XYZ file of C-alpha atoms in Angstrom:
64
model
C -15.185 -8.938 -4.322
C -15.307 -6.725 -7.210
C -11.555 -5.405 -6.887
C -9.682 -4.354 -9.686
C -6.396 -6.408 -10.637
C -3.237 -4.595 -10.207
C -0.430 -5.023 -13.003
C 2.805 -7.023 -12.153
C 5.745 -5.546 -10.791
C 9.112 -6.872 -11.887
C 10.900 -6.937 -8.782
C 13.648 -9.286 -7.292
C 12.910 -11.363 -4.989
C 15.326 -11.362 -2.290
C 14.100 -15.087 -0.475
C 15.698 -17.084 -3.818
C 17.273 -14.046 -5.380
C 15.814 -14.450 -8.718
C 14.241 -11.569 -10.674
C 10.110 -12.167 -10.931
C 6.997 -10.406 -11.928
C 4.151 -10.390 -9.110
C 1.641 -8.251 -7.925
C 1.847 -6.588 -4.774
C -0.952 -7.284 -2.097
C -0.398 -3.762 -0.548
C 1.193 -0.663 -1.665
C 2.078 2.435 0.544
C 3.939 5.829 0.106
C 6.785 5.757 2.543
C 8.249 9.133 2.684
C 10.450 10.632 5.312
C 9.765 13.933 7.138
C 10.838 16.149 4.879
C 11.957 14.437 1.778
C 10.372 13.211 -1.549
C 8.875 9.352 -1.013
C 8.759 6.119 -2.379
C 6.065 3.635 -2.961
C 6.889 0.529 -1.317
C 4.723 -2.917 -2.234
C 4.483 -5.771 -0.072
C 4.957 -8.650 -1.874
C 5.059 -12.821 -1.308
C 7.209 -15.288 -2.473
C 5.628 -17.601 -5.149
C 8.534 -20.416 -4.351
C 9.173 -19.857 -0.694
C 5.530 -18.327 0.874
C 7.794 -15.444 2.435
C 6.268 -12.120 2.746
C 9.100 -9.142 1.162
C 8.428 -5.605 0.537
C 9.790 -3.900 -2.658
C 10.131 -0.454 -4.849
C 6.841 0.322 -6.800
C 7.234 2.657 -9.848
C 6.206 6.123 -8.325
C 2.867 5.898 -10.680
C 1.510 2.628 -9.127
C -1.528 2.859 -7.516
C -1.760 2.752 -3.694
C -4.230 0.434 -2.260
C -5.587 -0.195 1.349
């Protein structure tokens, strides 16, 4: 698999509730009818193995 590493996101992690840089495994534009979006990134927890979903700066790039 020849896929290109995605930077790390500093996002909080709501599982322990400490502040951590990951990558996300996905990111998506979620955007309701209407209205300007936001990119969303799922995300898992390094201490607890608990998938979370976070805010991606709007210049991330979106992946599957």
């Amino acid at each position: 698999m020849s896929q290109k590493q995605l930077p790390p996101v500093k996002v909080r992690d709501p599982t322990t509730g400490k502040e951590v840089e990951l990558t996300p495994i996905k990111v998506w534009k979620l955007s309701p009818r209407g209205r300007r979006g936001v990119k969303i990134g799922l995300f898992k927890s390094q201490e607890t193995g608990k998938y979370f979903r976070a805010k991606v700066p709007d210049d991330y790039p979106e992946t599957g």
